[in-house]
CSV table of C-alpha atoms in Angstrom, one decimal:
chain,number,residue,atom,x,y,z
A,14,MET,CA,112.7,74.2,119.5
A,15,SER,CA,115.3,75.3,117.1
A,16,ARG,CA,113.0,77.3,114.7
A,17,GLU,CA,110.7,80.2,115.3
A,18,LEU,CA,107.3,78.9,115.8
A,19,ALA,CA,105.1,81.6,113.9
A,20,PHE,CA,102.1,81.6,111.5
A,21,ASP,CA,100.7,84.5,109.3
A,22,SER,CA,97.5,85.1,107.5
A,23,SER,CA,95.5,87.8,105.6
A,24,LEU,CA,92.0,88.4,105.5
A,25,ARG,CA,89.7,90.6,103.6
A,26,ALA,CA,87.1,91.9,106.4
A,27,GLY,CA,84.7,94.6,105.2
A,28,LYS,CA,86.8,97.5,103.8
A,29,ARG,CA,89.9,96.3,105.6
A,30,ARG,CA,92.8,94.1,104.7
A,31,LEU,CA,94.0,92.4,107.8
A,32,SER,CA,97.2,90.8,108.7
A,33,ILE,CA,97.1,88.2,111.4
A,34,SER,CA,100.4,87.1,113.0
A,35,THR,CA,100.9,84.6,115.7
A,36,ARG,CA,104.5,84.2,117.5
A,37,PHE,CA,105.2,81.7,120.4
A,38,GLU,CA,107.3,83.1,123.0
A,39,PRO,CA,109.1,80.3,124.6
A,40,GLU,CA,110.3,82.1,127.8
A,41,SER,CA,106.7,83.1,128.8
A,42,ARG,CA,105.0,80.2,126.9
A,43,LYS,CA,102.7,82.5,125.3
A,44,ALA,CA,101.1,82.6,121.8
A,45,VAL,CA,101.2,86.0,121.0
A,46,THR,CA,98.7,87.2,118.1
A,47,SER,CA,98.4,90.6,116.6
A,48,VAL,CA,95.8,91.6,114.1
A,49,GLN,CA,96.8,94.7,111.9
A,50,ASP,CA,95.3,96.9,109.2
A,51,GLY,CA,98.2,98.3,107.4
A,52,GLU,CA,100.4,100.1,110.0
A,53,GLU,CA,97.4,100.2,112.5
A,54,LEU,CA,97.3,97.6,115.3
A,55,VAL,CA,93.7,96.7,115.7
A,56,ASP,CA,93.9,93.9,118.2
A,57,HIS,CA,96.5,92.0,120.5
A,58,ARG,CA,96.0,88.7,122.1
A,59,GLU,CA,98.1,86.5,124.5
A,60,ASN,CA,97.3,83.0,125.2
A,61,LEU,CA,99.2,81.0,127.8
A,62,ILE,CA,100.3,77.5,126.4
A,63,ASP,CA,99.8,75.1,129.4
A,64,GLU,CA,102.9,73.3,130.6
A,65,SER,CA,101.1,70.0,130.1
A,66,VAL,CA,101.3,70.7,126.3
A,67,ALA,CA,104.0,68.2,124.9
A,68,PRO,CA,107.0,69.6,122.8
A,69,GLU,CA,105.6,67.7,119.6
A,70,GLN,CA,102.0,69.3,120.1
A,71,LEU,CA,103.2,72.8,120.7
A,72,GLU,CA,103.2,73.6,116.9
A,73,ALA,CA,99.5,72.3,116.6
A,74,GLU,CA,98.4,74.2,119.6
A,75,VAL,CA,99.9,77.6,118.5
A,76,ARG,CA,98.5,76.8,114.9
A,77,GLN,CA,94.8,76.3,116.4
A,78,LEU,CA,95.1,79.5,118.4
A,79,HIS,CA,96.1,81.3,115.2
A,80,ASP,CA,93.5,79.7,113.0
A,81,LEU,CA,90.7,80.5,115.5
A,82,THR,CA,91.6,84.3,115.5
A,83,VAL,CA,91.4,84.2,111.8
A,84,SER,CA,87.9,82.1,111.6
A,85,ASP,CA,86.5,84.5,114.5
A,86,LEU,CA,87.3,87.6,112.4
A,87,ASP,CA,85.9,85.9,109.2
A,88,LEU,CA,82.8,84.9,110.9
A,89,LEU,CA,82.5,88.2,112.7
A,90,PHE,CA,82.3,90.2,109.2
A,91,CYS,CA,80.2,87.6,107.7
A,92,VAL,CA,77.6,88.0,110.5
A,93,ASN,CA,77.7,91.8,110.1
A,94,ASP,CA,76.1,91.7,106.9
A,95,LYS,CA,73.2,89.6,108.2
A,96,VAL,CA,72.6,91.6,111.3
A,97,LEU,CA,72.6,94.9,109.4
A,98,ALA,CA,70.1,93.5,107.1
A,99,GLY,CA,67.8,92.8,110.0
A,100,GLU,CA,65.7,94.9,112.4
A,101,ASN,CA,66.7,93.8,115.6
A,102,ALA,CA,68.4,96.7,117.7
A,103,GLY,CA,69.5,94.3,120.4
A,104,SER,CA,71.5,92.1,117.8
A,105,LEU,CA,73.1,95.2,116.3
A,106,THR,CA,74.1,96.5,119.7
A,107,LYS,CA,75.7,93.1,120.4
A,108,LEU,CA,77.7,93.3,117.1
A,109,GLY,CA,78.8,97.0,117.9
A,110,THR,CA,80.0,95.9,121.4
A,111,LEU,CA,82.1,92.8,119.7
A,112,PHE,CA,83.5,95.4,117.2
A,113,LEU,CA,84.5,97.7,120.0
A,114,GLU,CA,86.2,94.9,122.0
A,115,LYS,CA,88.0,93.7,119.0
A,116,GLY,CA,89.5,97.2,118.3
A,117,PHE,CA,87.2,97.9,115.1
A,118,TYR,CA,86.3,101.3,116.3
A,119,ASP,CA,85.0,102.7,113.0
A,120,GLU,CA,82.7,99.5,112.7
A,121,ALA,CA,81.4,99.9,116.1
A,122,ILE,CA,80.7,103.6,115.6
A,123,ASP,CA,78.6,102.8,112.3
A,124,THR,CA,76.9,99.8,114.0
A,125,PHE,CA,75.8,101.9,117.2
A,126,SER,CA,74.8,105.0,114.9
A,127,THR,CA,72.7,102.6,112.9
A,128,VAL,CA,70.9,101.7,116.1
A,129,LEU,CA,70.4,105.2,117.0
A,130,GLN,CA,69.0,106.1,113.7
A,131,ARG,CA,66.3,103.2,114.2
A,132,ASP,CA,65.6,104.0,117.8
A,133,GLU,CA,67.1,106.9,119.6
A,134,ASN,CA,65.6,105.7,122.8
A,135,PHE,CA,67.2,102.2,122.7
A,136,GLU,CA,68.7,101.2,126.0
A,137,ASN,CA,72.0,102.6,126.5
A,138,ILE,CA,72.8,103.5,122.9
A,139,HIS,CA,74.4,107.0,123.6
A,140,TYR,CA,76.5,105.3,126.3
A,141,SER,CA,77.7,102.6,123.6
A,142,LEU,CA,78.5,105.5,121.3
A,143,GLY,CA,80.4,107.5,124.0
A,144,ARG,CA,82.5,104.3,124.6
A,145,ALA,CA,83.3,103.9,120.9
A,146,TRP,CA,84.3,107.4,120.3
A,147,TYR,CA,86.3,107.6,123.4
A,148,ARG,CA,88.2,104.4,122.4
A,149,LYS,CA,88.7,106.0,118.9
A,150,GLY,CA,90.1,109.0,120.7
A,151,ASP,CA,87.4,111.6,119.8
A,152,LEU,CA,86.8,113.4,123.1
A,153,ASP,CA,84.4,115.7,121.9
A,154,GLN,CA,81.8,113.2,120.4
A,155,ALA,CA,82.4,110.9,123.5
A,156,LEU,CA,81.6,113.8,125.8
A,157,GLU,CA,78.6,114.7,123.7
A,158,ASN,CA,77.2,111.2,123.7
A,159,LEU,CA,78.0,110.5,127.3
A,160,ARG,CA,76.4,113.6,128.5
A,161,ARG,CA,73.1,112.5,126.8
A,162,ALA,CA,73.4,109.2,128.2
A,163,ALA,CA,73.7,110.8,131.6
A,164,GLU,CA,70.5,112.7,131.0
A,165,LYS,CA,68.5,109.6,129.9
A,166,ARG,CA,69.9,107.2,132.4
A,167,PRO,CA,71.0,109.2,135.5
A,168,GLY,CA,70.9,106.3,137.6
A,169,TYR,CA,73.6,104.2,135.9
A,170,PRO,CA,77.0,104.4,137.5
A,171,ASP,CA,79.1,103.3,134.5
A,172,VAL,CA,78.0,106.3,132.6
A,173,HIS,CA,79.0,108.8,135.1
A,174,TYR,CA,82.3,107.0,135.4
A,175,LEU,CA,83.1,107.1,131.8
A,176,LEU,CA,82.0,110.6,131.6
A,177,ALA,CA,84.6,111.4,134.4
A,178,GLU,CA,87.2,109.5,132.5
A,179,VAL,CA,86.6,111.6,129.4
A,180,LEU,CA,86.6,115.0,131.4
A,181,ARG,CA,89.7,114.1,133.1
A,182,LYS,CA,91.4,113.4,129.7
A,183,GLY,CA,90.0,116.7,128.5
A,184,GLY,CA,91.6,118.5,131.4
A,185,ASP,CA,88.4,119.4,133.5
A,186,HIS,CA,89.3,117.7,136.9
A,187,ARG,CA,86.8,119.7,138.8
A,188,ALA,CA,83.8,118.4,136.6
A,189,ALA,CA,85.5,115.1,136.2
A,190,ALA,CA,85.7,114.5,140.1
A,191,GLU,CA,81.8,115.7,140.4
A,192,SER,CA,80.9,113.0,137.8
A,193,CYS,CA,82.8,110.3,139.5
A,194,GLN,CA,81.5,111.2,142.8
A,195,LYS,CA,77.9,110.8,141.3
A,196,ALA,CA,79.0,107.5,140.2
A,197,LEU,CA,79.9,106.5,143.8
A,198,SER,CA,76.7,108.0,145.2
A,199,LEU,CA,75.0,105.3,143.0
A,200,ASN,CA,77.3,102.5,144.0
A,201,ALA,CA,79.5,103.2,147.0
A,202,ASP,CA,81.7,100.2,146.5
A,203,TYR,CA,82.5,100.8,142.8
A,204,VAL,CA,86.3,100.2,143.0
A,205,SER,CA,87.3,101.7,139.7
A,206,ALA,CA,85.5,104.9,140.6
A,207,HIS,CA,87.3,105.1,143.9
A,208,LEU,CA,90.7,104.5,141.9
A,209,LEU,CA,89.7,107.1,139.3
A,210,LEU,CA,88.7,109.7,141.8
A,211,GLY,CA,91.9,109.0,143.8
A,212,LEU,CA,93.9,109.7,140.5
A,213,ILE,CA,91.9,112.7,139.6
A,214,TRP,CA,92.4,114.5,142.7
A,215,ALA,CA,96.0,113.7,143.0
A,216,GLU,CA,96.5,114.7,139.2
A,217,SER,CA,94.6,117.9,139.6
A,218,THR,CA,97.3,119.1,142.4
A,219,LEU,CA,100.0,118.8,139.5
A,220,LEU,CA,98.0,120.3,136.7
A,221,GLN,CA,95.7,122.7,138.4
A,222,PRO,CA,97.5,123.5,141.8
A,223,THR,CA,95.1,126.7,142.2
A,224,HIS,CA,91.5,126.5,141.0
A,225,PRO,CA,88.8,128.8,142.4
A,226,GLU,CA,86.4,125.9,142.6
A,227,MET,CA,88.6,123.4,144.0
A,228,ALA,CA,90.2,122.7,147.5
A,229,PRO,CA,93.9,123.6,148.3
A,230,PRO,CA,96.2,120.8,146.9
A,231,ILE,CA,97.0,119.5,150.3
A,232,GLU,CA,93.1,118.7,151.0
A,233,ARG,CA,92.7,117.1,147.5
A,234,MET,CA,95.8,115.0,148.1
A,235,LYS,CA,94.3,113.9,151.2
A,236,GLU,CA,91.0,112.9,149.7
A,237,SER,CA,92.8,111.3,146.8
A,238,LYS,CA,94.7,108.9,149.4
A,239,GLN,CA,91.5,108.1,151.3
A,240,HIS,CA,89.9,106.6,148.0
A,241,LEU,CA,93.2,104.9,146.9
A,242,LEU,CA,93.4,103.3,150.4
A,243,TYR,CA,89.7,102.2,150.3
A,244,ALA,CA,90.2,100.4,147.0
A,245,MET,CA,93.6,98.8,148.2
A,246,ASP,CA,91.9,95.7,149.8
A,247,LEU,CA,89.5,95.3,146.8
A,248,VAL,CA,91.9,95.1,143.8
A,249,SER,CA,93.8,92.3,142.4
A,250,PRO,CA,97.4,91.5,143.4
A,251,GLU,CA,98.9,93.1,140.3
A,252,GLN,CA,96.6,96.3,140.7
A,253,ARG,CA,97.5,96.3,144.5
A,254,ALA,CA,101.5,96.4,143.6
A,255,HIS,CA,100.8,99.4,141.4
A,256,LEU,CA,98.9,101.2,144.0
A,257,GLU,CA,101.4,100.5,146.8
A,258,LYS,CA,104.1,102.0,144.5
A,259,GLY,CA,101.8,104.9,143.5
A,260,LEU,CA,100.9,105.8,147.1
A,261,GLU,CA,104.6,105.7,147.8
A,262,CYS,CA,105.6,108.1,145.2
A,263,LEU,CA,102.8,110.5,146.0
A,264,GLU,CA,104.5,111.2,149.3
A,265,ILE,CA,107.4,112.9,147.5
A,266,ARG,CA,106.6,115.8,145.2
A,267,GLU,CA,109.5,115.1,142.8
A,268,ARG,CA,107.9,111.7,142.4
A,269,LEU,CA,104.4,112.6,141.7
A,270,GLU,CA,104.1,112.0,138.1
A,271,GLU,CA,105.7,108.6,138.6
A,272,GLY,CA,103.0,108.0,141.1
A,273,LEU,CA,100.3,109.0,138.9
A,274,ALA,CA,101.4,106.8,136.2
A,275,GLU,CA,101.3,103.9,138.7
A,276,ILE,CA,97.8,104.5,139.8
A,277,GLU,CA,96.8,104.8,136.0
A,278,LYS,CA,98.3,101.1,135.5
A,279,ALA,CA,96.2,100.1,138.6
A,280,ILE,CA,92.9,101.5,136.9
A,281,GLU,CA,93.4,99.8,133.5
A,282,PRO,CA,92.7,96.1,134.4
A,283,SER,CA,89.7,96.9,136.4
A,284,VAL,CA,87.8,98.8,133.7
A,285,GLN,CA,88.1,96.4,130.9
A,286,SER,CA,85.0,94.6,129.7
A,287,HIS,CA,84.8,91.1,131.1
A,288,ARG,CA,85.8,88.6,128.3
A,289,SER,CA,83.0,86.1,129.3
A,290,VAL,CA,80.5,89.0,128.5
A,291,ILE,CA,81.9,89.7,125.2
A,292,ALA,CA,82.0,85.9,124.5
A,293,ASP,CA,78.3,85.6,125.3
A,294,SER,CA,77.5,88.3,122.8
A,295,GLU,CA,79.8,86.7,120.1
A,296,PHE,CA,78.1,83.2,120.7
A,297,TYR,CA,74.6,84.7,120.6
A,298,LEU,CA,75.3,86.5,117.0
A,299,LYS,CA,77.0,83.0,115.8
A,300,PHE,CA,74.0,81.1,116.8
A,301,MET,CA,71.4,83.5,115.4
A,302,PHE,CA,73.0,84.5,112.2
A,303,ALA,CA,75.8,82.0,111.5
A,304,ASP,CA,76.3,78.5,111.3
A,305,LEU,CA,78.7,77.8,114.3
A,306,GLU,CA,78.6,74.0,113.5
A,307,ARG,CA,81.2,74.8,110.9
A,308,ASP,CA,83.7,76.1,113.8
A,309,ASN,CA,83.0,74.0,116.6
A,310,ARG,CA,86.7,74.3,117.8
A,311,THR,CA,85.8,78.0,118.7
A,312,LEU,CA,83.1,76.7,121.1
A,313,ASP,CA,85.3,73.9,122.5
A,314,SER,CA,88.3,76.4,123.2
A,315,TYR,CA,85.9,78.8,124.7
A,316,ILE,CA,84.5,76.2,127.2
A,317,LYS,CA,88.3,74.8,128.0
A,318,THR,CA,89.2,78.6,128.7
A,319,LEU,CA,86.1,79.1,130.9
A,320,GLU,CA,86.9,76.0,132.9
A,321,LYS,CA,90.6,77.2,133.4
A,322,ALA,CA,89.3,80.6,134.6
A,323,LEU,CA,86.8,79.0,137.1
A,324,GLY,CA,89.6,77.0,138.5
A,325,GLN,CA,91.3,80.2,139.6
A,326,HIS,CA,88.0,82.0,140.1
A,327,PRO,CA,85.4,79.7,141.4
A,328,GLU,CA,83.4,82.6,143.0
A,329,TYR,CA,82.8,84.4,139.6
A,330,ALA,CA,79.1,84.1,139.0
A,331,ASP,CA,79.5,85.4,135.5
A,332,LEU,CA,82.1,82.8,134.6
A,333,HIS,CA,79.6,80.0,135.8
A,334,GLN,CA,76.7,81.8,133.6
A,335,SER,CA,78.9,81.8,130.5
A,336,LEU,CA,80.1,78.3,130.9
A,337,GLY,CA,76.3,77.1,131.3
A,338,THR,CA,75.5,79.0,128.1
A,339,ALA,CA,78.3,77.5,126.2
A,340,CYS,CA,77.5,73.9,127.3
A,341,LEU,CA,73.8,74.5,126.1
A,342,LEU,CA,75.1,75.6,122.7
A,343,ARG,CA,77.4,72.5,122.6
A,344,GLY,CA,74.4,70.3,123.7
A,345,TRP,CA,72.2,71.8,120.8
A,346,HIS,CA,74.9,70.9,118.4
A,347,SER,CA,75.1,67.3,119.6
A,348,PHE,CA,71.2,67.4,119.3
A,349,THR,CA,71.3,68.4,115.8
A,350,ARG,CA,73.9,66.1,114.9
A,351,ALA,CA,71.8,63.1,116.6
A,352,VAL,CA,68.8,64.3,114.6
A,353,GLU,CA,70.7,64.2,111.4
A,354,ALA,CA,72.0,60.8,112.2
A,355,TYR,CA,68.4,59.4,112.7
A,356,ARG,CA,67.4,61.0,109.4
A,357,GLU,CA,70.0,59.1,107.8
A,358,ALA,CA,69.3,55.9,109.1
A,359,VAL,CA,65.5,56.3,108.2
A,360,ARG,CA,66.8,57.4,104.8
A,361,ILE,CA,68.8,54.1,104.3
A,362,ASN,CA,66.2,52.0,105.8
A,363,PRO,CA,62.6,53.5,105.7
A,364,GLY,CA,61.2,50.6,107.8
A,365,TYR,CA,63.6,51.0,110.7
A,366,GLU,CA,60.9,51.5,113.3
A,367,LYS,CA,63.2,52.4,116.2
A,368,ALA,CA,65.1,55.2,114.2
A,369,GLN,CA,61.8,56.5,113.2
A,370,LYS,CA,60.6,56.7,116.8
A,371,ASN,CA,63.7,58.3,118.0
A,372,LEU,CA,63.6,60.9,115.3
A,373,LYS,CA,60.1,61.8,115.9
A,374,LEU,CA,60.7,62.1,119.6
A,375,LEU,CA,64.0,64.5,118.9
A,376,GLU,CA,62.1,66.5,116.5
A,377,ASN,CA,59.2,67.3,118.8
A,378,ASP,CA,61.7,68.0,121.6
A,379,GLY,CA,63.9,70.0,119.3
A,380,ARG,CA,61.5,72.7,119.0
A,381,GLY,CA,61.2,73.3,122.8
A,382,PHE,CA,65.1,73.1,123.2
A,383,LEU,CA,65.5,75.7,120.5
A,384,ILE,CA,62.9,78.0,122.0
A,385,LEU,CA,64.7,77.7,125.2
A,386,LEU,CA,68.1,78.5,124.0
A,387,ARG,CA,66.9,81.4,121.9
A,388,ALA,CA,65.5,82.8,125.1
A,389,ILE,CA,68.7,82.2,127.3
A,390,LEU,CA,70.7,83.8,124.5
A,391,LYS,CA,68.7,87.1,124.3
């Protein structure tokens, strides 16, 4: 392709003026999209373009991915006003999670704070706020909320895991290790916690070689390696490569910092929220508060993405769950279109008995389908 394949758009989203840019990279066959608010990079997305896409179809494929990003963001902020006007804390929490995962940290904090004001005992709200403040970079606010979350939900491993990460970032490796051990006491197979604890112990030998409440560096390094080796067989090939290099570097004191950087890279992919979970929240909000029919390409694209993911990971139960939800939504759209078609047939020909009969059947069954779908999406 002789010319650069690129698309640019701007969007007013709440108080923000977003710039959305999509570029096609021929070498990697990736459509790379960035969402910026001024100089701030809000979100970064990469989509692999299948080799089966013909050269003459490439521009349309990249354009569609770009347009989907723009329409997703437009619809998200449209839904925001409707959700805030309601009283449903669950919907607000889903909205806050979407803002968080899309890089809108201020909006996520505002949304979670609204939930907290309405119901301070709402499930996991302090954990959600802690995550948002941590992603924004405010360790003090993150620590305050995560400690409250740990008090309210002491049996929730993810709270102790994230608390350990915040404490580590703040330089308190002893407390970080204690919190991470708490997460592992609740879930012994928590792979991310094994990785993090291995990192904490190894890093502490560099930053705090002598500490009155921690074992000597040689003992900490020994425990670090035990946790990292335990996780070795449970991580993805990409994570494993970083772990292997990290462990190799830990054997040489002069390469300790390099080893720590490799271990941190191994942790990053394992702690990100699963995209299918985020998509479930997104489709719930769109279904409940917006007109998803106006943007069916989003749903079709989502189904296609899930099917490709299942081809690589057929054992992932949550991907099957998400595909089922998406297919139900697609079925609902087809159902509503069928009702509209029968209504139009009856309008054109009021004596059309077969159309009248079919319309009545669908209207009666539709209420049950709608109740079922709402129950599944909640």
